GROMACS .gro file of C-alpha atoms in nm:
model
  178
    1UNK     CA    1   4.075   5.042   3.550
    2UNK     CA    2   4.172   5.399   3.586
    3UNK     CA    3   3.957   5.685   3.452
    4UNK     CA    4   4.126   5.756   3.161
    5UNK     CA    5   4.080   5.384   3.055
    6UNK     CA    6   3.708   5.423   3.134
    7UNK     CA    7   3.678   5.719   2.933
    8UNK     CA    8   3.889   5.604   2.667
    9UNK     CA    9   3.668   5.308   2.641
   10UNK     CA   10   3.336   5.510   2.629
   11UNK     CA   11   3.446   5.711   2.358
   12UNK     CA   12   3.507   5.391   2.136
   13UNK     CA   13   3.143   5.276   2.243
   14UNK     CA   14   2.999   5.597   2.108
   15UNK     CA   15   3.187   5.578   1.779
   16UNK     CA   16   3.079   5.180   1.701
   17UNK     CA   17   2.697   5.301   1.852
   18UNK     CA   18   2.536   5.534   1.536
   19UNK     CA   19   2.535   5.504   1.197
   20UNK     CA   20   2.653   5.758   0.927
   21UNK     CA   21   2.399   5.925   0.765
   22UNK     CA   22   2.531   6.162   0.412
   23UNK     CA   23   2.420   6.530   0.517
   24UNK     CA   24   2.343   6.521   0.156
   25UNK     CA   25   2.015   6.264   0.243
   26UNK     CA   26   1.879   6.547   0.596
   27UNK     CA   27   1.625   6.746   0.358
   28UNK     CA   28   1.439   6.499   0.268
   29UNK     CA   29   1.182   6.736   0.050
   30UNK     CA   30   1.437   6.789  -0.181
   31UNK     CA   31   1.441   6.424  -0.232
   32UNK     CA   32   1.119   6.381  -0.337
   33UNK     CA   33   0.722   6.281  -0.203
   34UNK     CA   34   0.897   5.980  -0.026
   35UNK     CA   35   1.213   6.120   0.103
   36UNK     CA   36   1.127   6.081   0.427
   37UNK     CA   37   1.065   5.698   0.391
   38UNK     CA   38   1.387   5.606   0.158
   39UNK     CA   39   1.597   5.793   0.421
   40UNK     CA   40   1.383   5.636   0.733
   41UNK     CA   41   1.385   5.278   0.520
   42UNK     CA   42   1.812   5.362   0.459
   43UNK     CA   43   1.904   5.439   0.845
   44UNK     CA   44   1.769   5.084   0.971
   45UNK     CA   45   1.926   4.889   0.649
   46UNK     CA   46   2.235   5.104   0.729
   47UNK     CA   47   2.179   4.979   1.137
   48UNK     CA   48   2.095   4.601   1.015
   49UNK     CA   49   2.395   4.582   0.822
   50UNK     CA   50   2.628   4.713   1.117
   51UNK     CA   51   2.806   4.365   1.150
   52UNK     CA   52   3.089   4.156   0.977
   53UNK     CA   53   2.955   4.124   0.618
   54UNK     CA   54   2.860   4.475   0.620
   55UNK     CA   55   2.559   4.390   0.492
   56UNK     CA   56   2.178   4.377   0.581
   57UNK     CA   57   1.952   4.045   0.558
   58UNK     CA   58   1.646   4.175   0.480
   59UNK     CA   59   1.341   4.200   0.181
   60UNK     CA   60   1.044   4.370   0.194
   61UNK     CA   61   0.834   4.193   0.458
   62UNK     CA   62   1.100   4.188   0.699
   63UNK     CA   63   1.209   4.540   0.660
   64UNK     CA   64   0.826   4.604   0.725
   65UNK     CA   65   0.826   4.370   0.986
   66UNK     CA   66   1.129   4.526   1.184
   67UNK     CA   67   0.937   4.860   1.185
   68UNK     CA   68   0.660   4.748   1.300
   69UNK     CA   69   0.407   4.827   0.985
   70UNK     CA   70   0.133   4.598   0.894
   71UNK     CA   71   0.162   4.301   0.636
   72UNK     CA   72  -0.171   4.312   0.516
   73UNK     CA   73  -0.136   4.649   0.367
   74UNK     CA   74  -0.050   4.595   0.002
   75UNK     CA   75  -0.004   4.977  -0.074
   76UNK     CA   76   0.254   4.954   0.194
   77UNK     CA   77   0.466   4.703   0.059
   78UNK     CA   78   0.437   4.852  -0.274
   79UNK     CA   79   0.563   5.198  -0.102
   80UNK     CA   80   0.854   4.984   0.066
   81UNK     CA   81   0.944   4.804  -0.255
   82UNK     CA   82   0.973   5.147  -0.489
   83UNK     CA   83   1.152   5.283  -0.152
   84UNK     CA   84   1.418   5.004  -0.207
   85UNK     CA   85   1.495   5.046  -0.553
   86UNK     CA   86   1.473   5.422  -0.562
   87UNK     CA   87   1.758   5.397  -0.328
   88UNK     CA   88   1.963   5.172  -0.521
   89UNK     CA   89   1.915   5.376  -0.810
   90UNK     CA   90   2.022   5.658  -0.642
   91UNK     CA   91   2.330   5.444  -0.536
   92UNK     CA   92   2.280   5.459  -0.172
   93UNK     CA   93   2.227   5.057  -0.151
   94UNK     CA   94   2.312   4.778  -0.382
   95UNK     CA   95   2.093   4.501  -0.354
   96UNK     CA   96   2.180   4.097  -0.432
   97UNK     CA   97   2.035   3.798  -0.423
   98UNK     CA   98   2.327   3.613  -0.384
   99UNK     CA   99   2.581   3.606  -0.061
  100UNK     CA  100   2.855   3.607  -0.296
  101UNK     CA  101   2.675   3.956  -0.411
  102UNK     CA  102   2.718   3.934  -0.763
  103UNK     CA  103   2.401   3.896  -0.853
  104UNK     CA  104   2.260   4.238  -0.803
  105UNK     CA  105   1.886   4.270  -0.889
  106UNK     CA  106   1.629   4.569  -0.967
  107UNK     CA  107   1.311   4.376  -0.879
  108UNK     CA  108   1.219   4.288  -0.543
  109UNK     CA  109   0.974   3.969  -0.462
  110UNK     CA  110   0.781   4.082  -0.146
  111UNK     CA  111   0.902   3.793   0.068
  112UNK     CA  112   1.212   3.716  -0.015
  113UNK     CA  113   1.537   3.812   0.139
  114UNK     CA  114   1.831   3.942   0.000
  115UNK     CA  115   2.166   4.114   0.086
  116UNK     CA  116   2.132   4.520   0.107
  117UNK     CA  117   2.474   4.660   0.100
  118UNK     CA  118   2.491   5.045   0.223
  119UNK     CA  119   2.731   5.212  -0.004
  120UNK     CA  120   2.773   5.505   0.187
  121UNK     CA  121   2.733   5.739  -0.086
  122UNK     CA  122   2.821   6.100  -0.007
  123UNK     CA  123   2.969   6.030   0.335
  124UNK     CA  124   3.315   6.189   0.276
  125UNK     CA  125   3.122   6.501   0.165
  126UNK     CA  126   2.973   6.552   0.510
  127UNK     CA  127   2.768   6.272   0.778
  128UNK     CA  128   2.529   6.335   1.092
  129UNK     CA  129   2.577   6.077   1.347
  130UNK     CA  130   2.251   5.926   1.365
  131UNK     CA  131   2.250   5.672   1.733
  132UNK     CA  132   2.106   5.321   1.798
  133UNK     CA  133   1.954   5.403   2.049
  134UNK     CA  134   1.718   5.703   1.910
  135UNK     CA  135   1.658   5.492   1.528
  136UNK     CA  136   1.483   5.239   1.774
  137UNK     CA  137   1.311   5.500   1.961
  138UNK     CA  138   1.148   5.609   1.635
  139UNK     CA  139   1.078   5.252   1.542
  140UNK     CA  140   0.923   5.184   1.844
  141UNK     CA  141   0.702   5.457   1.858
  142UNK     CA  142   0.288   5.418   1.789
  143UNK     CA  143   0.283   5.657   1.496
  144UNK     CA  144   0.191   5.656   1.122
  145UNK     CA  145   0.427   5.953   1.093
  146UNK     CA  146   0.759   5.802   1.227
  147UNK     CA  147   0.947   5.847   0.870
  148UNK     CA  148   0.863   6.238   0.894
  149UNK     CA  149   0.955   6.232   1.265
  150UNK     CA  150   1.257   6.091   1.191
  151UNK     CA  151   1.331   6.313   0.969
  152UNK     CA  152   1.315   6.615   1.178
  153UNK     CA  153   1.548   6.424   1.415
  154UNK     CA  154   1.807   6.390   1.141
  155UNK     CA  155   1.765   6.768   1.088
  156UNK     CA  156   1.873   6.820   1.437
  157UNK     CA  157   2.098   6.572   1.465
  158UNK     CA  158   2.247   6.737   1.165
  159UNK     CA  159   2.377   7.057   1.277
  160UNK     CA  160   2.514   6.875   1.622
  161UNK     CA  161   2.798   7.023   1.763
  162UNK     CA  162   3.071   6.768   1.933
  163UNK     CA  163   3.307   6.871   2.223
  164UNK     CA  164   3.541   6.624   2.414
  165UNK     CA  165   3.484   6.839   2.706
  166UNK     CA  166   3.098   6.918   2.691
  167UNK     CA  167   2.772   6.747   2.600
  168UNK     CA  168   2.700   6.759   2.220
  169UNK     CA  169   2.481   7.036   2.126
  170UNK     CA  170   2.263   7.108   1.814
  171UNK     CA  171   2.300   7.443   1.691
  172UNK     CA  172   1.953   7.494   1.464
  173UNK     CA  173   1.684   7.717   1.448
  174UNK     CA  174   1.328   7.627   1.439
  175UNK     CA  175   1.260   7.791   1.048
  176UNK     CA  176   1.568   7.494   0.974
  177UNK     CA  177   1.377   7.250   1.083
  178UNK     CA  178   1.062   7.290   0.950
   0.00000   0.00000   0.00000
């Protein structure tokens, strides 16, 4: 394989290895005292439902459960359940209990699962490329703060500049960020 081939072929890697994130969703304090979370809780669902169906298999307890938060905290799943259906109600998801998804629902039982489907609401108006690689980085991390601190990576990620000849950069100042 030549090096055009292997180039060629890392370019389609990096295209099918982030997620699409609506620039409309990167200030999360204009969306309200749980921005941060809905967007956080909207990248994995969008990353989860990266596969055939195009849609995520996932409730409450597992979403919780894939980002590593405790079960035992009620106030959490409560905060994970409104986080849910605020973002179905602000059309970013649609959420079924069915796999034929017809049945779409606006209550969520803790434990059970049903099928998230990302919409991808405001995309055509403007995405940030939000990797694999760096959501789990954030979900792996040993913080209580890891929907805030992904939110300031999705302000940088943001404003990233792409170049088929150099190494993306992110063009921000610090007063943008914070």
């Amino acid at each position: 394989m030549g090096k055009n081939n292997s180039s060629k072929s890392l370019q389609e890697e990096n295209r099918e290895s982030f997620i699409m994130l609506s620039k409309s969703l990167i200030e999360t304090k204009k969306l309200g005292k749980y921005g941060d979370l809905d967007v956080y809780h909207l990248a994995v669902i969008k990353t989860l439902a990266n596969n055939f169906q195009g849609v995520a298999l996932t409730g409450v307890n597992q979403l919780m459960k894939c980002l590593g938060m405790n079960l035992e905290q009620s106030s959490t799943k409560i905060r994970t359940n409104q986080s849910l259906l605020r973002l179905q109600a602000e059309g970013h998801i649609e959420i079924y209990e069915d796999i034929e998804m017809v049945n779409q629902i606006n209550h969520l039982k803790h434990a059970n699962t049903y099928f998230i489907k990302p919409t991808g609401k405001d995309e055509d108006m403007g995405f940030a490329k939000v990797f694999y690689k760096d959501i789990n980085k954030i979900a792996n991390m040993n913080s209580n703060y890891r929907p805030k601190i992904f939110a300031t990576y999705c302000n940088i990620v943001a404003y990233m500049f792409y170049s088929s000849t150099s190494y993306p950069l992110s063009y921000i100042k610090i007063d943008t960020i914070v």
